[in-house]
Amino acid sequence: MREEYFVTEETAGDRIDKFLAEQYENLSRSFLQKLLKSGEVMVDGRPVKASYKVAEEDLISFEVPEAVEPEIVPEDIPLDILYEDHDVILVNKPKGMVVHPAAGHYTGTLVNALMFHCKEDLSGINGVLRPGIVHRIDMDTTGVIIACKNDLAHNSIAAQLKEHSITRRYQAIVHGALKDDEGVIDEPIGRSPKDRKKMAVNYNNGKSAVTHYKVLTRFKDFTHIECRLETGRTHQIRVHMASIGHPLLGDAVYGPAKCPYKLQGQTLHAGILGFVHPRTGEYMEFSAPLPEYFEELLRKLPG
């Protein structure tokens, strides 16, 4: 597939590697660097280096090879199943497990495990890389996640997510002492303009995001809270809590680089998930117990 871009006055002036990364968010920076290094990125028909600064009326062109989706294979990975029927399956996801395959993670994911357990019974709406997956939680977030076994269930749960009618309650430990016992953070979230790998409160290009929080326990330097999501933006709780000066304990991406405790990522647990069953119309709610590392932290944090 051939890509062409005509540089306007508004987009001129940047190095071409930075320019392309901003214009083609679906292409990784490393992939674009390889194209530039091998001379496959042309400006007005001539190959240019990564340091080239784009000018007004430049015509940039390059070939993007057709994407080849890797074969995702079932793997016999133990699952902590909270509930299962012919339409849905709810799993208590452990820390360190990626939900669906992506670059660098094509094995050991929740999808690999679900494909082994459910065989052919997974919805196909999200394609071969995400069979059954209707929402996700971060690799180092633990707790309840729902997967769908057919398209009827998938469409129903997706609609409930869109309408914000699904109950999602998380527990987290954050740095510092929250001023109020309860609060609401209503700030749009989008890609960080400073770092495309991170999310941020973004008033120009962000999407509406609302998080309700409530203090459960106060410690000397930290606070144990419950968060209820109205929306489900990427890294929503992590970004929102960091935006008010209370990043999650263990979150090296949005919080301090150094952690006073030996942790694998942020202290965040999807404790409760409630939804209307796609076939019966009955409201169902499921909970996952706090993981041992989280319980141990609550026992050892000084009051």
PDB file of N, CA, C and O in Angstrom, residues 3-8 11 19-20 23-24 58-62:
ATOM      1  N   GLU A   3       1.601   5.148   0.551  1.00  0.00           N
ATOM      2  CA  GLU A   3       1.146   6.309   1.311  1.00  0.00           C
ATOM      3  C   GLU A   3       1.771   7.569   0.714  1.00  0.00           C
ATOM      4  O   GLU A   3       2.957   7.605   0.398  1.00  0.00           O
ATOM      5  N   GLU A   4       0.948   8.609   0.574  1.00  0.00           N
ATOM      6  CA  GLU A   4       1.458   9.901   0.091  1.00  0.00           C
ATOM      7  C   GLU A   4       0.920  11.011   0.983  1.00  0.00           C
ATOM      8  O   GLU A   4      -0.223  10.945   1.439  1.00  0.00           O
ATOM      9  N   TYR A   5       1.763  12.001   1.244  1.00  0.00           N
ATOM     10  CA  TYR A   5       1.341  13.124   2.089  1.00  0.00           C
ATOM     11  C   TYR A   5       1.914  14.407   1.508  1.00  0.00           C
ATOM     12  O   TYR A   5       3.112  14.517   1.256  1.00  0.00           O
ATOM     13  N   PHE A   6       1.033  15.387   1.322  1.00  0.00           N
ATOM     14  CA  PHE A   6       1.441  16.690   0.799  1.00  0.00           C
ATOM     15  C   PHE A   6       1.587  17.652   1.969  1.00  0.00           C
ATOM     16  O   PHE A   6       0.638  17.884   2.715  1.00  0.00           O
ATOM     17  N   VAL A   7       2.785  18.176   2.188  1.00  0.00           N
ATOM     18  CA  VAL A   7       3.072  19.028   3.342  1.00  0.00           C
ATOM     19  C   VAL A   7       2.510  20.429   3.128  1.00  0.00           C
ATOM     20  O   VAL A   7       2.781  21.072   2.116  1.00  0.00           O
ATOM     21  N   THR A   8       1.723  20.888   4.097  1.00  0.00           N
ATOM     22  CA  THR A   8       1.165  22.241   4.053  1.00  0.00           C
ATOM     23  C   THR A   8       2.016  23.177   4.914  1.00  0.00           C
ATOM     24  O   THR A   8       2.905  22.735   5.649  1.00  0.00           O
ATOM     25  N   THR A  11       2.071  22.277   8.649  1.00  0.00           N
ATOM     26  CA  THR A  11       2.780  21.070   9.109  1.00  0.00           C
ATOM     27  C   THR A  11       4.260  21.069   8.748  1.00  0.00           C
ATOM     28  O   THR A  11       4.963  20.093   8.992  1.00  0.00           O
ATOM     29  N   PHE A  19       7.744  14.053  12.114  1.00  0.00           N
ATOM     30  CA  PHE A  19       6.572  14.397  11.320  1.00  0.00           C
ATOM     31  C   PHE A  19       5.758  13.148  10.972  1.00  0.00           C
ATOM     32  O   PHE A  19       4.541  13.098  11.163  1.00  0.00           O
ATOM     33  N   LEU A  20       6.438  12.109  10.485  1.00  0.00           N
ATOM     34  CA  LEU A  20       5.742  10.885  10.089  1.00  0.00           C
ATOM     35  C   LEU A  20       5.125  10.179  11.291  1.00  0.00           C
ATOM     36  O   LEU A  20       4.020   9.637  11.207  1.00  0.00           O
ATOM     37  N   GLN A  23       1.920  11.953  12.020  1.00  0.00           N
ATOM     38  CA  GLN A  23       0.889  11.824  10.991  1.00  0.00           C
ATOM     39  C   GLN A  23       0.363  10.392  10.878  1.00  0.00           C
ATOM     40  O   GLN A  23      -0.791  10.184  10.508  1.00  0.00           O
ATOM     41  N   TYR A  24       1.211   9.417  11.197  1.00  0.00           N
ATOM     42  CA  TYR A  24       0.823   8.010  11.037  1.00  0.00           C
ATOM     43  C   TYR A  24       0.947   7.291  12.383  1.00  0.00           C
ATOM     44  O   TYR A  24       1.887   6.542  12.632  1.00  0.00           O
ATOM     45  N   ASP A  58       6.238  19.862  -0.003  1.00  0.00           N
ATOM     46  CA  ASP A  58       6.917  18.567  -0.177  1.00  0.00           C
ATOM     47  C   ASP A  58       5.863  17.486  -0.401  1.00  0.00           C
ATOM     48  O   ASP A  58       4.812  17.486   0.252  1.00  0.00           O
ATOM     49  N   LEU A  59       6.159  16.553  -1.293  1.00  0.00           N
ATOM     50  CA  LEU A  59       5.301  15.383  -1.465  1.00  0.00           C
ATOM     51  C   LEU A  59       6.059  14.171  -0.929  1.00  0.00           C
ATOM     52  O   LEU A  59       7.049  13.736  -1.505  1.00  0.00           O
ATOM     53  N   ILE A  60       5.582  13.685   0.212  1.00  0.00           N
ATOM     54  CA  ILE A  60       6.230  12.544   0.857  1.00  0.00           C
ATOM     55  C   ILE A  60       5.528  11.262   0.431  1.00  0.00           C
ATOM     56  O   ILE A  60       4.300  11.189   0.433  1.00  0.00           O
ATOM     57  N   SER A  61       6.296  10.245   0.074  1.00  0.00           N
ATOM     58  CA  SER A  61       5.684   8.982  -0.335  1.00  0.00           C
ATOM     59  C   SER A  61       6.531   7.813   0.152  1.00  0.00           C
ATOM     60  O   SER A  61       7.754   7.906   0.248  1.00  0.00           O
ATOM     61  N   PHE A  62       5.857   6.704   0.474  1.00  0.00           N
ATOM     62  CA  PHE A  62       6.542   5.482   0.879  1.00  0.00           C
ATOM     63  C   PHE A  62       5.566   4.314   0.802  1.00  0.00           C
ATOM     64  O   PHE A  62       4.353   4.497   0.803  1.00  0.00           O
TER      65      PHE A  62
END
